[in-house]
mmCIF file of N, CA and C in Angstrom:
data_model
loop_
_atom_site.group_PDB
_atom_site.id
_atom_site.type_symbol
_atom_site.label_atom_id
_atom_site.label_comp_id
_atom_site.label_asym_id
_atom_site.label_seq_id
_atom_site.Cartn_x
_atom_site.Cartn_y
_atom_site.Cartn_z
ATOM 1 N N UNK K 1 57.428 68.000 148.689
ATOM 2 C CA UNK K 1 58.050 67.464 147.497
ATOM 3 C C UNK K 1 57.752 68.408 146.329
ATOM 4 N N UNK K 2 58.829 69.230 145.627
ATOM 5 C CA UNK K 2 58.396 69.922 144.421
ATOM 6 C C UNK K 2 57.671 69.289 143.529
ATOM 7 N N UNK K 3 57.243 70.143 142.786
ATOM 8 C CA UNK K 3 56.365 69.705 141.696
ATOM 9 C C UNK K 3 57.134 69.470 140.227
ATOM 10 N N UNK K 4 57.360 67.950 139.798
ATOM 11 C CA UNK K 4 57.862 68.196 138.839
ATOM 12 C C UNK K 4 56.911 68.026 136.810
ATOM 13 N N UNK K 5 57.698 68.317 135.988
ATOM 14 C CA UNK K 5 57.273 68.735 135.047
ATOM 15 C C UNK K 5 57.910 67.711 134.092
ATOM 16 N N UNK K 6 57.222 67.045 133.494
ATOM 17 C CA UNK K 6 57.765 66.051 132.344
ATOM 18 C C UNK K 6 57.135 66.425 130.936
ATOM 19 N N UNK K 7 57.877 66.691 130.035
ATOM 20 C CA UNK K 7 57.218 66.619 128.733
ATOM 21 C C UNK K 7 58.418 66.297 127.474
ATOM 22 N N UNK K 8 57.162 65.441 126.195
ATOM 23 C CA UNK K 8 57.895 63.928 125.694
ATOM 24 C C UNK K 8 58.553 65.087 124.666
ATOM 25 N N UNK K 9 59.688 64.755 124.200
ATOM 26 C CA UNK K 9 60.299 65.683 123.059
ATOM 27 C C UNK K 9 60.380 64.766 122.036
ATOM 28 N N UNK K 10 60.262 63.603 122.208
ATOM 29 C CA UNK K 10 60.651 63.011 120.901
ATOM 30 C C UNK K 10 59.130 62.677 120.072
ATOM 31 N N UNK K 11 57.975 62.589 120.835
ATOM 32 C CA UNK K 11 57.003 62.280 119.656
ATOM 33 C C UNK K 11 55.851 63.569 119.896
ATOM 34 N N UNK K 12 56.494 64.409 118.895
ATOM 35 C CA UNK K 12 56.244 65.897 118.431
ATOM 36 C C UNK K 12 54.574 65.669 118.227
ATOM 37 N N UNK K 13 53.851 66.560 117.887
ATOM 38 C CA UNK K 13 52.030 66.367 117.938
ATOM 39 C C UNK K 13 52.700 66.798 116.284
ATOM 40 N N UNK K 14 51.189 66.134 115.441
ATOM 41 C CA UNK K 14 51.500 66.728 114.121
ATOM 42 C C UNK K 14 51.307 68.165 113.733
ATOM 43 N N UNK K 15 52.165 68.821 112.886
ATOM 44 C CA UNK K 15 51.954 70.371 112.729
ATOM 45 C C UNK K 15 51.021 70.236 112.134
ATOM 46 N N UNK K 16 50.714 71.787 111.827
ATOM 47 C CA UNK K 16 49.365 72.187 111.565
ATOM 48 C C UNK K 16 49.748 72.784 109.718
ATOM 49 N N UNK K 17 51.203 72.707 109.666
ATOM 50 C CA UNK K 17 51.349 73.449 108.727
ATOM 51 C C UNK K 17 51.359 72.130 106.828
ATOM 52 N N UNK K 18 50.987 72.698 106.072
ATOM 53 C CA UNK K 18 51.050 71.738 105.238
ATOM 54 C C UNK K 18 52.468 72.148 104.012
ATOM 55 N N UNK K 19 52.944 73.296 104.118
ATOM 56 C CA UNK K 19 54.496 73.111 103.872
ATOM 57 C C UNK K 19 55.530 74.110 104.803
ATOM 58 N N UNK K 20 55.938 72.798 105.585
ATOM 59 C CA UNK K 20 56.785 73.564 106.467
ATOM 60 C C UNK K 20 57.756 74.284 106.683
ATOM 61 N N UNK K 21 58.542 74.605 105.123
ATOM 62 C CA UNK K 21 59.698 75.415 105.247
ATOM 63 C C UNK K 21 59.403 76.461 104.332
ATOM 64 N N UNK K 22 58.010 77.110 104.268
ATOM 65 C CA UNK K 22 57.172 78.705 103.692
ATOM 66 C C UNK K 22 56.406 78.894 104.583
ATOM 67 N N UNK K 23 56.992 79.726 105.619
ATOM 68 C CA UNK K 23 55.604 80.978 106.558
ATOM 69 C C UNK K 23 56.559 81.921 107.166
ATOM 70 N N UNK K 24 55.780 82.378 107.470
ATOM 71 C CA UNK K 24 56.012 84.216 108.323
ATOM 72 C C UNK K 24 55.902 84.236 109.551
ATOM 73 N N UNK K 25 56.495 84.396 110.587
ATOM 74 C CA UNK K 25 55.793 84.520 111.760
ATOM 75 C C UNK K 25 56.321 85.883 111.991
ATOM 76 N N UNK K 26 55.243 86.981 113.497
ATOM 77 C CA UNK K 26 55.787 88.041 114.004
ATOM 78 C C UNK K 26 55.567 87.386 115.263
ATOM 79 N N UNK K 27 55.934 88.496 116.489
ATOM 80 C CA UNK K 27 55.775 88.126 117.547
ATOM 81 C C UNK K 27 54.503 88.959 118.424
ATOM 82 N N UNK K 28 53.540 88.677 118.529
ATOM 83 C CA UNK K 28 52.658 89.235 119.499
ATOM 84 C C UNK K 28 52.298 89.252 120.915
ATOM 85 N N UNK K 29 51.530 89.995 121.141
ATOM 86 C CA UNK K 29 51.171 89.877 122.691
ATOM 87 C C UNK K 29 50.288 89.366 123.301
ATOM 88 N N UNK K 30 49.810 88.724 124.163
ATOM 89 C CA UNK K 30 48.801 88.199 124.474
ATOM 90 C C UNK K 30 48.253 88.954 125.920
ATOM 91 N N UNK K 31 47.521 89.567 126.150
ATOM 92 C CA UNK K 31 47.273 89.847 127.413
ATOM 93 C C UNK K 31 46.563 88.430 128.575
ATOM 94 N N UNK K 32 46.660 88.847 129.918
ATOM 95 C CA UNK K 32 46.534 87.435 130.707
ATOM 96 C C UNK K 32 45.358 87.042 130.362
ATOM 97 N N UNK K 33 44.191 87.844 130.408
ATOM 98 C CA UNK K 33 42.852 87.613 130.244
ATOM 99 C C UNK K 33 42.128 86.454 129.312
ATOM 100 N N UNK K 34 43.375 86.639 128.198
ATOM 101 C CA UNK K 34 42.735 86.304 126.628
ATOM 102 C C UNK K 34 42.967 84.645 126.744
ATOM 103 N N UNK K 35 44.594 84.337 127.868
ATOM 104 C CA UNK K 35 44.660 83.248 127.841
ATOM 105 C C UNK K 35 43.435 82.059 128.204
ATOM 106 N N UNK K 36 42.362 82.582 129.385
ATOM 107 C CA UNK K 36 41.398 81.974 129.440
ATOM 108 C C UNK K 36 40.777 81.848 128.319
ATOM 109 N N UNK K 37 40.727 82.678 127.144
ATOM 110 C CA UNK K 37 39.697 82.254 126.395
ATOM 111 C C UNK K 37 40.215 81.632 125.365
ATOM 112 N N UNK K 38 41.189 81.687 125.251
ATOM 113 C CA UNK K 38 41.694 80.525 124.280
ATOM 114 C C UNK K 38 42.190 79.515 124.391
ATOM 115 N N UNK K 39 42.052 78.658 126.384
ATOM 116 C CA UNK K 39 42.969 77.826 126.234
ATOM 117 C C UNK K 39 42.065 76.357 126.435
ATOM 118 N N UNK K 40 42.545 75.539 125.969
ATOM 119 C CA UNK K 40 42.113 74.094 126.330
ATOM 120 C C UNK K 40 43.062 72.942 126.772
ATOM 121 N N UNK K 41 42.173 71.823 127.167
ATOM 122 C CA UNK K 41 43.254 71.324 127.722
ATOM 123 C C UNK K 41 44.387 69.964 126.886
ATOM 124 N N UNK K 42 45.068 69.466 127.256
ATOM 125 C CA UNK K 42 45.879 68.591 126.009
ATOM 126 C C UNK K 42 45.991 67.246 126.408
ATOM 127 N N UNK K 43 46.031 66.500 126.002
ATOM 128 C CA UNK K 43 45.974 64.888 125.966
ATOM 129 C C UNK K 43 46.464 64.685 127.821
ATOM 130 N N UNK K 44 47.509 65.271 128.747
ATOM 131 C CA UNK K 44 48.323 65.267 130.055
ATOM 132 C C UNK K 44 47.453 66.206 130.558
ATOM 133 N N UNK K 45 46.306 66.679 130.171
ATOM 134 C CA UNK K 45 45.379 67.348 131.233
ATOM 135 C C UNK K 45 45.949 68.485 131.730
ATOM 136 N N UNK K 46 46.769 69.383 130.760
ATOM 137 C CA UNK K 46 47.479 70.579 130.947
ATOM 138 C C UNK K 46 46.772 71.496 130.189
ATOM 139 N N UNK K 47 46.423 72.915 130.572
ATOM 140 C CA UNK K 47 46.185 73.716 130.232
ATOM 141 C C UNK K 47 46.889 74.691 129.272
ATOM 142 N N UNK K 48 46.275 74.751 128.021
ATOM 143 C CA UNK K 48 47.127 74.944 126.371
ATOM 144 C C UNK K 48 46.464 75.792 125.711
ATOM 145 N N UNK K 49 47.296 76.792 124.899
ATOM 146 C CA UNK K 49 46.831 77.393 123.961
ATOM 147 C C UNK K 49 47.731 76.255 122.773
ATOM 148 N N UNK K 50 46.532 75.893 122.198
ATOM 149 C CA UNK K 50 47.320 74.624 121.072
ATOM 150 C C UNK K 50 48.002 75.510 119.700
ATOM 151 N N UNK K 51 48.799 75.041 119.099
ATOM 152 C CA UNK K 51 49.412 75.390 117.989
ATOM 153 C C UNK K 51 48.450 74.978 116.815
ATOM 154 N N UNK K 52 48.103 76.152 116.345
ATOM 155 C CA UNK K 52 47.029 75.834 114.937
ATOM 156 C C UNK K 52 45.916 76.729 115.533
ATOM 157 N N UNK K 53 45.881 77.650 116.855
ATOM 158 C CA UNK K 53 44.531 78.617 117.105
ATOM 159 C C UNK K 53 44.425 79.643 116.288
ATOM 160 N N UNK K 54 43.294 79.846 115.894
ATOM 161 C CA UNK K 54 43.148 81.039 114.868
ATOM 162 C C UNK K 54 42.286 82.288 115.752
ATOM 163 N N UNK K 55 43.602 83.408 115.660
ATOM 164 C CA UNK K 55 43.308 84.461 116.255
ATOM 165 C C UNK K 55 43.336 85.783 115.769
ATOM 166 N N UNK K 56 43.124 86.945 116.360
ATOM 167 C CA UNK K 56 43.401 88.034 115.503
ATOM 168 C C UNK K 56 44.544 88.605 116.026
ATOM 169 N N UNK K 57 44.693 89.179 115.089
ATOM 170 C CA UNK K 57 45.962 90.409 115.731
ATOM 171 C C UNK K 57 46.350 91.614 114.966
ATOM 172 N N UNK K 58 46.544 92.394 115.684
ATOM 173 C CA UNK K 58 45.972 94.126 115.486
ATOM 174 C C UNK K 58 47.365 94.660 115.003
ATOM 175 N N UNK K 59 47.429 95.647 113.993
ATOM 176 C CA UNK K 59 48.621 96.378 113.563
ATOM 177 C C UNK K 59 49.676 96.904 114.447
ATOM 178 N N UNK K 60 48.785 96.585 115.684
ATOM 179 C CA UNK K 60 50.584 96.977 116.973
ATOM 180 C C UNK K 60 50.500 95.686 118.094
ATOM 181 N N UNK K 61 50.533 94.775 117.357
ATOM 182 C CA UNK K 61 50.925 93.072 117.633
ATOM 183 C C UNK K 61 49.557 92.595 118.614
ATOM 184 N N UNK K 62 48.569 93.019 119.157
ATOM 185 C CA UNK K 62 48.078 92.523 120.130
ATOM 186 C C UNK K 62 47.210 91.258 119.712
ATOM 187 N N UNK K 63 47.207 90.429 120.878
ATOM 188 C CA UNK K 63 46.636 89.044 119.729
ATOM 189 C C UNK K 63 45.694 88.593 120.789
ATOM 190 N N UNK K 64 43.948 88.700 120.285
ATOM 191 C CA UNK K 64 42.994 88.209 121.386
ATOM 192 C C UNK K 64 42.239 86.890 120.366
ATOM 193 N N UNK K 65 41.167 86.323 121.037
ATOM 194 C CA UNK K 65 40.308 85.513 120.358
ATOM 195 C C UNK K 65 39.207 86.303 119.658
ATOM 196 N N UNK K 66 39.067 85.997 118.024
ATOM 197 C CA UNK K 66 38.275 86.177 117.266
ATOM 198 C C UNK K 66 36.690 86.308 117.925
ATOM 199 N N UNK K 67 36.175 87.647 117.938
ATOM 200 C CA UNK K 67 34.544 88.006 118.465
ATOM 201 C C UNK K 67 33.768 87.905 117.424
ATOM 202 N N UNK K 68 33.906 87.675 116.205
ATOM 203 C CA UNK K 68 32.417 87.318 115.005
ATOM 204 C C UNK K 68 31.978 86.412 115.247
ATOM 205 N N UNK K 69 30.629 86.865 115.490
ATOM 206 C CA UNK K 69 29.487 85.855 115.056
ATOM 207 C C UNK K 69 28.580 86.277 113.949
ATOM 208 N N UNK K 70 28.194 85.512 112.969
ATOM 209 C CA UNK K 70 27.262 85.594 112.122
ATOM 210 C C UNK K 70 25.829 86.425 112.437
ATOM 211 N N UNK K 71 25.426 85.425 113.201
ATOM 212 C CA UNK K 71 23.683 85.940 113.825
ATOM 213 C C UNK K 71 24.079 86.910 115.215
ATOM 214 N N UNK K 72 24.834 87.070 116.363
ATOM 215 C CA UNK K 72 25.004 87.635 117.215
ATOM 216 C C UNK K 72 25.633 88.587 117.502
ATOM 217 N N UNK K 73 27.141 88.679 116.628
ATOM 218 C CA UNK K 73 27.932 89.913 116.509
ATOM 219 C C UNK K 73 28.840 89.893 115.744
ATOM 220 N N UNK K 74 27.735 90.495 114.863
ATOM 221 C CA UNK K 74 28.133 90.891 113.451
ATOM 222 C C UNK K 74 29.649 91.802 112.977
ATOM 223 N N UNK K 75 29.991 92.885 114.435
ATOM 224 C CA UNK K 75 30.862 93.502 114.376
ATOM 225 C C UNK K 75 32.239 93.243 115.154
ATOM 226 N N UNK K 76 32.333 92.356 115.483
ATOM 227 C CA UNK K 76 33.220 91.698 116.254
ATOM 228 C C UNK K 76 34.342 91.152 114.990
ATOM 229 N N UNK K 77 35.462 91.057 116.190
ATOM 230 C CA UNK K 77 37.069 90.914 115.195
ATOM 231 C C UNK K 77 37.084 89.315 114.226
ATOM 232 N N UNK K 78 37.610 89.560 113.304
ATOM 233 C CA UNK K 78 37.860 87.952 112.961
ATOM 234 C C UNK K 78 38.719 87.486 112.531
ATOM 235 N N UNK K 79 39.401 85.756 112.689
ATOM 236 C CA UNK K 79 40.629 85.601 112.689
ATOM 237 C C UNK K 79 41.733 85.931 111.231
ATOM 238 N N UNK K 80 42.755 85.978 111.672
ATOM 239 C CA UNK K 80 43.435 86.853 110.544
ATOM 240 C C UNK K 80 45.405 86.115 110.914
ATOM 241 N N UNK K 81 45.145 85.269 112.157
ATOM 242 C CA UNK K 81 46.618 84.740 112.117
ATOM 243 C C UNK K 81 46.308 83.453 113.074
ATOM 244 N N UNK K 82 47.986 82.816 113.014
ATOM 245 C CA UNK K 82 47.718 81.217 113.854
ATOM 246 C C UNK K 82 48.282 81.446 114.564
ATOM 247 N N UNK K 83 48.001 81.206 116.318
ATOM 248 C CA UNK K 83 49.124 80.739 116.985
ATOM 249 C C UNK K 83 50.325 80.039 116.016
ATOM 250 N N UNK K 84 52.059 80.106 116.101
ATOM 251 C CA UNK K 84 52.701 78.895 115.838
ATOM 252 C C UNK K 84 52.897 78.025 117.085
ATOM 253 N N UNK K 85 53.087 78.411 118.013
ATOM 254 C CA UNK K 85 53.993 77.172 119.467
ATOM 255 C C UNK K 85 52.911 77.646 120.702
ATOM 256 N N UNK K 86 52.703 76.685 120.455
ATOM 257 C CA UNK K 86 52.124 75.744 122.014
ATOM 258 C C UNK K 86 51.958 76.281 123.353
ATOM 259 N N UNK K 87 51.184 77.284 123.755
ATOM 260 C CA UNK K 87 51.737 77.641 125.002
ATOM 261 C C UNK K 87 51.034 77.146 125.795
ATOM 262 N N UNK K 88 51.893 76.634 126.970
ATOM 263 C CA UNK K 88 51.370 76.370 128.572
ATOM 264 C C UNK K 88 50.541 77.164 129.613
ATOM 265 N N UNK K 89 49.740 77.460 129.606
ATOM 266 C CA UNK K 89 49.152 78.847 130.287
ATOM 267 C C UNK K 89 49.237 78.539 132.004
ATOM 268 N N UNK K 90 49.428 77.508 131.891
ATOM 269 C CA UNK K 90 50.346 76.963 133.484
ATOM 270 C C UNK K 90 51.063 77.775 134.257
ATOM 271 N N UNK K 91 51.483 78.105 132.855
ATOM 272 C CA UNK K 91 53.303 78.937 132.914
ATOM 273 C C UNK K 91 53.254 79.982 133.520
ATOM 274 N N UNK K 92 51.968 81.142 133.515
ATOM 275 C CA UNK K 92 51.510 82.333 133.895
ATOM 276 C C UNK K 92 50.907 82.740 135.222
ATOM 277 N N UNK K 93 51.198 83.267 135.825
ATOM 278 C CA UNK K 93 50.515 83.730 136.990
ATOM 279 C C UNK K 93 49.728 85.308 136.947
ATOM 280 N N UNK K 94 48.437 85.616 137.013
ATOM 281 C CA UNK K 94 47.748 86.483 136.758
ATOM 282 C C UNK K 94 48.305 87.379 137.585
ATOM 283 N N UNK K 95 48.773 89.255 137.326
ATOM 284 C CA UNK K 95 49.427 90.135 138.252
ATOM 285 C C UNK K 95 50.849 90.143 137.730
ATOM 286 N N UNK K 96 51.507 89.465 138.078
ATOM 287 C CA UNK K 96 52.688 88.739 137.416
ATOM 288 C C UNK K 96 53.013 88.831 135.847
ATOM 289 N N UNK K 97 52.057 88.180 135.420
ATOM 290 C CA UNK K 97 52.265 88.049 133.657
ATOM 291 C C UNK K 97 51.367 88.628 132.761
ATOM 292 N N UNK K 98 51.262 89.911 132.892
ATOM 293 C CA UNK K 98 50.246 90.837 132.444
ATOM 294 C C UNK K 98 50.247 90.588 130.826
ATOM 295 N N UNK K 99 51.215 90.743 130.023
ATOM 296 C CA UNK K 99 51.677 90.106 128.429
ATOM 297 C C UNK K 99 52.103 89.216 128.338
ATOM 298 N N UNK K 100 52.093 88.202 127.633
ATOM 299 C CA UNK K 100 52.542 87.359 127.643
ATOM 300 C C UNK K 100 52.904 87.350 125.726
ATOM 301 N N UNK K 101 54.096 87.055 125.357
ATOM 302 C CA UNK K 101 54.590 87.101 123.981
ATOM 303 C C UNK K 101 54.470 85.235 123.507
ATOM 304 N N UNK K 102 54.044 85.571 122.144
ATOM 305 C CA UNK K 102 53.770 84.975 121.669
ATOM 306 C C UNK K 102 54.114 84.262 119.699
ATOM 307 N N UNK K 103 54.562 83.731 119.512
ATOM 308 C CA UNK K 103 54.566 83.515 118.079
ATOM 309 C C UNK K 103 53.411 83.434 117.010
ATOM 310 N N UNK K 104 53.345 84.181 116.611
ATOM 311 C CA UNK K 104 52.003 83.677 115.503
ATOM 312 C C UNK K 104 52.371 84.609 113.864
ATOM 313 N N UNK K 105 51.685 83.346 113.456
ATOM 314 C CA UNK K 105 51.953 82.833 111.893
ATOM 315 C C UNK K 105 50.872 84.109 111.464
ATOM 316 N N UNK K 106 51.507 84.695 110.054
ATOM 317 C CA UNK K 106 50.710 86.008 109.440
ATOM 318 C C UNK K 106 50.804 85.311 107.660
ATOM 319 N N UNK K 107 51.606 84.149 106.915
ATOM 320 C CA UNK K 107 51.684 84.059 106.085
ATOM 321 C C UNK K 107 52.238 82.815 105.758
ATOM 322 N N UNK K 108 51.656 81.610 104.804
ATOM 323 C CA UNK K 108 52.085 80.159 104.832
ATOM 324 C C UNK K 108 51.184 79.026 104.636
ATOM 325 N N UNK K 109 51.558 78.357 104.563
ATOM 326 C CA UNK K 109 50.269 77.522 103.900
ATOM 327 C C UNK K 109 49.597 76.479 104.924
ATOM 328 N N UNK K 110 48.848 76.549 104.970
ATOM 329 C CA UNK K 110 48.616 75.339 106.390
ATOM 330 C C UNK K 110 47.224 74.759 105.711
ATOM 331 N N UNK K 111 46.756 73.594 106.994
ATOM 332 C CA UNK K 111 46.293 72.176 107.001
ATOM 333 C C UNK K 111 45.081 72.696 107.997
ATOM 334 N N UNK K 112 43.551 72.493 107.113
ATOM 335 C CA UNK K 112 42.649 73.140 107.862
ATOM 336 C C UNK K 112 41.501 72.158 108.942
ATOM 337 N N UNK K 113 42.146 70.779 108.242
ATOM 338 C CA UNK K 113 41.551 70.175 109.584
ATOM 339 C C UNK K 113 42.170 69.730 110.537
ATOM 340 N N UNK K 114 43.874 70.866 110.930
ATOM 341 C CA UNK K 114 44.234 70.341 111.828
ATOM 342 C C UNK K 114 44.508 72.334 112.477
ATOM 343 N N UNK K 115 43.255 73.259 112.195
ATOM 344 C CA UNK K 115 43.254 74.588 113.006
ATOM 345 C C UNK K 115 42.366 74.075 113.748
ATOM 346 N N UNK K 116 42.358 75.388 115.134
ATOM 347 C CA UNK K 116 41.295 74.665 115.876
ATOM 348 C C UNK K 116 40.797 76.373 115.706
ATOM 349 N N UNK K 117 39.186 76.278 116.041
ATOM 350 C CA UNK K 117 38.568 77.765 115.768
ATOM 351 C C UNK K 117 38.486 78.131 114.484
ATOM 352 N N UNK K 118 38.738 77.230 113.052
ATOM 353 C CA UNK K 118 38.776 78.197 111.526
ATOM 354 C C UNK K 118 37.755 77.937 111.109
ATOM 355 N N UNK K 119 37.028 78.809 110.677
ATOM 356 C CA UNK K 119 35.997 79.012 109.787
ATOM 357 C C UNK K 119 36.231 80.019 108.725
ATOM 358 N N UNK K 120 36.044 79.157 107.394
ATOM 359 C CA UNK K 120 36.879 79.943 106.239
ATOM 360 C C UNK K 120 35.564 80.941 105.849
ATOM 361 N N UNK K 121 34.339 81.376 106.523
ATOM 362 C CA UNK K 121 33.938 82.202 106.450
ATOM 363 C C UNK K 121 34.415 83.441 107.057
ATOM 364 N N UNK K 122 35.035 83.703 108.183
ATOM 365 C CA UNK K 122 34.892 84.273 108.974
ATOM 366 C C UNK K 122 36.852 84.858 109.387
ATOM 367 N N UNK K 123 37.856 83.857 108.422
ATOM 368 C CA UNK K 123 38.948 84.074 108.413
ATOM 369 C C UNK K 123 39.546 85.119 107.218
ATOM 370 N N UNK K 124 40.275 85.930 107.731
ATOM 371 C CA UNK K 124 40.743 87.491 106.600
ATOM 372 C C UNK K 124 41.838 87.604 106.364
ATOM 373 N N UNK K 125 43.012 86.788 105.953
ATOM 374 C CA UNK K 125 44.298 86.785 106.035
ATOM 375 C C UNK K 125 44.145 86.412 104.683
ATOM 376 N N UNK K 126 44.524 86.915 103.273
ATOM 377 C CA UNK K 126 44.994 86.154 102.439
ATOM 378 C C UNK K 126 46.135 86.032 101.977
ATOM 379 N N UNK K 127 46.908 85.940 103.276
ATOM 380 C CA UNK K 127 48.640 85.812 102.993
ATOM 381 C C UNK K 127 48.466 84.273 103.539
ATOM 382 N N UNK K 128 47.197 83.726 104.493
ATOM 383 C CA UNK K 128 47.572 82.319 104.836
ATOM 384 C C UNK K 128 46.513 81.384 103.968
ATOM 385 N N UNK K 129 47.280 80.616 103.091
ATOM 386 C CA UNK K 129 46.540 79.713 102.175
ATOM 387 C C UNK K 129 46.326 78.354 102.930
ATOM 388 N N UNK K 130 44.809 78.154 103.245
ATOM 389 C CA UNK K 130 44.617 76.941 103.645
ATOM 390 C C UNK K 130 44.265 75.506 102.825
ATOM 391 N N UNK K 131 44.495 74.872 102.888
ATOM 392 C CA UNK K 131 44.189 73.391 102.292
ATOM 393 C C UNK K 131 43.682 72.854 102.689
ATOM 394 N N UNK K 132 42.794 72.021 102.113
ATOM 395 C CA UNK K 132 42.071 70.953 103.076
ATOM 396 C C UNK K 132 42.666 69.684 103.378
ATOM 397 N N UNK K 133 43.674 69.441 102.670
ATOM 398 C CA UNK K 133 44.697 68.350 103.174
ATOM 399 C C UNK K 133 45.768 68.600 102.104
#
């Protein structure tokens, strides 16, 4: 029996953004690897990179998870853009899906207790203005 796939379109998760018709998005890359480290899982026990991750991404699109730490590594990347859309990392098969493209937000105003990963210490974008509500 195939495997089938249901998902609800009509009751949307709340955005992350706090005005939704001002932002920027480019398109980046994700290599397969990175998807492990950024993904978690979602209310249907599916494996997600959620909309609102704060990641970096490098002047020729590549987009991994933020390496600063304060006390441990000091020299490590830090976040500088958002995922925008939702990805399924389901979707990917390692070998197969070596890049995987991606949407993410470089400029816009968003809603900071609904990023996952932001620490406004440690975030370098000041094209994205966060709010606290």
């Amino acid at each position: 029996m195939p495997k089938l796939k249901t998902k609800k379109i009509l009751a949307p998760k709340k955005t992350f953004l706090a005005i939704p018709d001002h932002y920027v998005n480019l398109t980046g890359l994700l290599a397969f690897a990175e998807l492990a480290k950024l993904k978690t899982t979602d209310d249907a026990g599916n494996n997600v990179i959620e909309a609102g991750t704060v990641v970096n991404m490098t002047a020729d699109g590549t987009v991994t998870k933020p390496t600063y730490a304060k006390t441990s590594n000091e020299s490590g990347t830090k976040g500088n853009a958002i995922i925008f859309n939702e990805i399924n990392v389901d979707d990917y098969v390692s070998g197969t899906d070596d890049k995987i493209t991606a949407t993410v937000m470089v400029h816009g105003f968003v809603r900071a207790d609904r990023l996952a990963g932001y620490d406004a210490d440690t975030f370098t974008n000041q094209n994205i203005y966060v709010l606290s509500k």
